Amino acid sequence: ILRSQLALAQDRDQDARQGFGALALRMPGDCRVLLGLGMAESDLGDADLAIGHLESATGTCAADWKAWSALGFAYDAKARWRDSDAAYARAMASGGDQPALLNNVAASLIRQRRFAEAEPLLARARARAPHDLLIANNLDIAAGSLGRMPVRGPGDSTSRWAERLNNAGYAAMLAGRGDDARKWLTMAVAASPVFQAIAAANLARLDAR
């Protein structure tokens, strides 16, 4: 169990699933096994299996915020928004200051197009993990969806700035803000050759709309 838990903590999800899966055949009712197996499956994108194991585990075992967040993430994959909201609420009750959890909740809200709710959660997450690029990118996506252009930071290289503009432009396009999208994607193309192809492809998608 400890070896499988270590694999899960080190993001070796396939190893964790194999370990917990073998243990589940011998110890099918052990809470540590059920929770670990479901969390590994959620990380690997096996939503149906993850939901089955995590629903069983959280219904009978003492689950921490990571387990509830993993269940919410699995529900997100199936667009079960009411269930994911409930799972994330349980996670937030015990782990609300965790940047990874705040980011997961915000990412779920972004997928539901609830951008105004996602943005303050991402701002809280970034304050606690200022160097996490996933959180920073999601914050640009939420802000861009609301019509706010990214502000270039002193540490942003030209390629990073182009990436941020592209993220915001793509988000604005999906949110129906065509003028903002065109402006920011055009800026991304001009900012750095690294993201020219990606930003240009997004501009072409905007033109096709």
Coordinates of C-alpha atoms in Angstrom, one line a residue:
I1 CA 0.0 0.0 0.0
L2 CA 2.8 2.4 0.9
R3 CA 4.6 1.7 -2.4
S4 CA 1.4 2.4 -4.4
Q5 CA 0.7 5.6 -2.3
L6 CA 4.2 6.8 -3.0
A7 CA 3.7 6.2 -6.8
L8 CA 0.5 8.2 -6.6
A9 CA 2.2 11.0 -4.8
Q10 CA 5.0 11.1 -7.4
D11 CA 2.5 11.3 -10.2
R12 CA 3.4 7.8 -11.4
D13 CA -0.3 7.1 -12.0
Q14 CA 0.1 4.0 -14.1
D15 CA 2.3 2.4 -11.5
A16 CA -0.1 3.4 -8.8
R17 CA -3.1 1.9 -10.6
Q18 CA -1.3 -1.3 -11.2
G19 CA -0.3 -1.5 -7.5
F20 CA -3.7 -0.6 -6.1
G21 CA -5.4 -2.8 -8.7
A22 CA -3.5 -5.8 -7.6
L23 CA -4.2 -5.0 -3.9
A24 CA -7.9 -4.6 -4.7
L25 CA -8.1 -8.3 -5.7
R26 CA -6.8 -9.2 -2.2
M27 CA -8.2 -6.4 -0.1
P28 CA -11.4 -5.3 -2.0
G29 CA -12.9 -3.4 1.0
D30 CA -9.8 -1.6 2.2
C31 CA -10.4 2.2 2.1
R32 CA -6.8 3.0 1.3
V33 CA -6.9 0.8 -1.8
L34 CA -10.3 2.0 -3.0
L35 CA -9.3 5.7 -2.7
G36 CA -5.8 5.2 -4.2
L37 CA -7.2 3.2 -7.1
G38 CA -9.9 5.7 -7.9
M39 CA -7.5 8.7 -7.7
A40 CA -5.0 7.0 -10.0
E41 CA -7.8 6.2 -12.5
S42 CA -9.1 9.8 -12.3
D43 CA -5.6 11.2 -13.0
L44 CA -5.3 8.8 -16.0
G45 CA -8.6 9.9 -17.5
D46 CA -10.5 6.6 -16.8
A47 CA -13.6 8.5 -15.6
D48 CA -16.1 5.7 -15.5
L49 CA -13.8 3.4 -13.4
A50 CA -12.7 6.3 -11.2
I51 CA -16.3 7.3 -10.5
G52 CA -17.2 3.8 -9.5
H53 CA -14.3 3.4 -7.1
L54 CA -14.4 6.9 -5.7
E55 CA -18.2 7.0 -5.1
S56 CA -17.8 3.7 -3.2
A57 CA -14.9 4.9 -1.3
T58 CA -16.1 8.4 -0.3
G59 CA -19.5 6.9 0.7
T60 CA -17.9 4.6 3.3
C61 CA -14.4 5.9 4.0
A62 CA -12.9 9.0 5.5
A63 CA -11.8 10.9 2.4
D64 CA -9.5 13.9 2.2
W65 CA -9.8 16.8 -0.2
K66 CA -7.6 15.0 -2.8
A67 CA -10.1 12.2 -3.1
W68 CA -13.1 14.5 -3.4
S69 CA -11.2 16.6 -6.0
A70 CA -10.4 13.5 -8.0
L71 CA -14.0 12.5 -7.9
G72 CA -15.0 16.0 -9.1
F73 CA -12.4 15.8 -11.9
A74 CA -13.9 12.5 -13.0
Y75 CA -17.4 13.9 -13.0
D76 CA -16.1 16.8 -15.1
A77 CA -14.9 14.4 -17.8
K78 CA -18.5 13.2 -18.1
A79 CA -20.0 16.7 -17.9
R80 CA -21.8 15.8 -14.7
W81 CA -21.7 19.4 -13.5
R82 CA -24.0 19.1 -10.5
D83 CA -22.2 16.1 -9.2
S84 CA -18.8 17.8 -9.8
D85 CA -19.9 20.9 -8.0
A86 CA -21.0 18.8 -5.0
A87 CA -17.7 16.9 -4.9
Y88 CA -15.6 20.0 -5.2
A89 CA -17.6 21.6 -2.4
R90 CA -16.7 18.7 -0.1
A91 CA -13.0 19.1 -1.2
M92 CA -13.1 22.8 -0.5
A93 CA -14.5 22.3 3.0
S94 CA -11.2 20.7 4.0
G95 CA -8.6 21.8 1.5
G96 CA -9.8 25.2 0.2
D97 CA -6.3 26.8 0.4
Q98 CA -4.6 24.2 -1.8
P99 CA -3.6 25.8 -5.1
A100 CA -4.1 22.5 -7.0
L101 CA -7.7 22.2 -5.7
L102 CA -8.5 25.9 -6.4
N103 CA -7.2 25.3 -10.0
N104 CA -9.3 22.2 -10.4
V105 CA -12.4 23.9 -9.2
A106 CA -11.8 26.9 -11.5
A107 CA -11.1 24.7 -14.5
S108 CA -14.4 23.0 -13.9
L109 CA -16.1 26.4 -13.8
I110 CA -14.4 27.4 -17.0
R111 CA -15.7 24.3 -18.8
Q112 CA -19.1 25.3 -17.6
R113 CA -18.5 28.8 -18.9
R114 CA -18.8 30.3 -15.4
F115 CA -15.8 32.5 -16.0
A116 CA -16.6 35.2 -13.4
E117 CA -16.7 32.5 -10.7
A118 CA -13.5 30.9 -11.9
E119 CA -11.3 34.0 -11.9
P120 CA -11.2 34.8 -8.2
L121 CA -10.4 31.2 -7.4
L122 CA -7.5 31.3 -9.8
A123 CA -6.3 34.6 -8.4
R124 CA -6.2 32.9 -4.9
A125 CA -4.4 29.9 -6.4
R126 CA -1.8 32.1 -8.1
A127 CA -1.1 34.0 -4.9
R128 CA -0.2 30.7 -3.2
A129 CA 1.7 29.3 -6.2
P130 CA 2.9 32.2 -8.3
H131 CA 5.2 30.1 -10.5
D132 CA 2.6 27.4 -11.5
L133 CA 2.1 27.8 -15.3
L134 CA -1.1 25.8 -15.4
I135 CA -2.7 28.1 -12.9
A136 CA -1.4 31.2 -14.7
N137 CA -2.7 29.9 -18.0
N138 CA -6.1 29.2 -16.6
L139 CA -6.2 32.7 -15.1
D140 CA -5.4 34.2 -18.5
I141 CA -8.2 32.0 -20.0
A142 CA -10.8 33.1 -17.5
A143 CA -9.8 36.8 -17.8
G144 CA -9.8 36.6 -21.6
S145 CA -13.2 35.1 -21.6
L146 CA -14.4 38.1 -19.6
G147 CA -12.8 40.5 -22.1
R148 CA -9.7 41.4 -20.1
M149 CA -6.3 41.4 -21.8
P150 CA -3.3 39.8 -20.0
V151 CA -0.8 42.2 -18.4
R152 CA 2.7 41.3 -19.4
G153 CA 4.9 40.5 -16.4
P154 CA 8.5 41.6 -16.0
G155 CA 9.6 38.0 -16.2
D156 CA 7.6 37.1 -19.4
S157 CA 9.9 36.2 -22.3
T158 CA 8.6 37.0 -25.8
S159 CA 7.5 33.4 -26.3
R160 CA 5.7 33.3 -22.9
W161 CA 4.0 36.6 -23.7
A162 CA 2.9 35.2 -27.1
E163 CA 1.6 32.1 -25.3
R164 CA -0.4 34.2 -22.9
L165 CA -1.9 36.3 -25.7
N166 CA -2.8 33.2 -27.6
N167 CA -4.5 31.6 -24.5
A168 CA -6.5 34.8 -23.9
G169 CA -7.4 35.2 -27.6
Y170 CA -8.5 31.6 -27.9
A171 CA -10.6 31.9 -24.8
A172 CA -12.2 35.1 -26.0
M173 CA -13.0 33.4 -29.3
L174 CA -14.8 30.6 -27.5
A175 CA -16.7 33.2 -25.4
G176 CA -17.9 35.0 -28.4
R177 CA -15.7 38.1 -28.0
G178 CA -14.5 38.2 -31.6
D179 CA -12.9 41.7 -31.5
D180 CA -10.9 40.9 -28.5
A181 CA -9.9 37.5 -29.9
R182 CA -8.7 39.0 -33.2
K183 CA -6.7 41.7 -31.4
W184 CA -4.9 39.4 -29.0
L185 CA -4.3 36.6 -31.5
T186 CA -2.8 39.1 -33.9
M187 CA -0.5 40.4 -31.2
A188 CA 0.5 36.8 -30.4
V189 CA 1.5 36.2 -34.0
A190 CA 3.6 39.4 -34.0
A191 CA 5.2 38.8 -30.5
S192 CA 7.2 35.7 -31.2
P193 CA 7.8 33.1 -33.9
V194 CA 7.4 30.3 -31.4
F195 CA 3.6 30.7 -31.3
Q196 CA 3.0 32.1 -34.7
A197 CA 1.6 28.8 -36.2
I198 CA -0.7 28.2 -33.2
A199 CA -2.0 31.8 -33.0
A200 CA -2.4 31.9 -36.8
A201 CA -4.4 28.7 -36.8
N202 CA -6.7 30.2 -34.1
L203 CA -7.1 33.3 -36.2
A204 CA -8.1 31.1 -39.1
R205 CA -10.7 29.4 -36.9
L206 CA -12.0 32.8 -35.9
D207 CA -12.3 33.8 -39.6
A208 CA -14.1 30.6 -40.4
R209 CA -16.7 31.5 -37.8

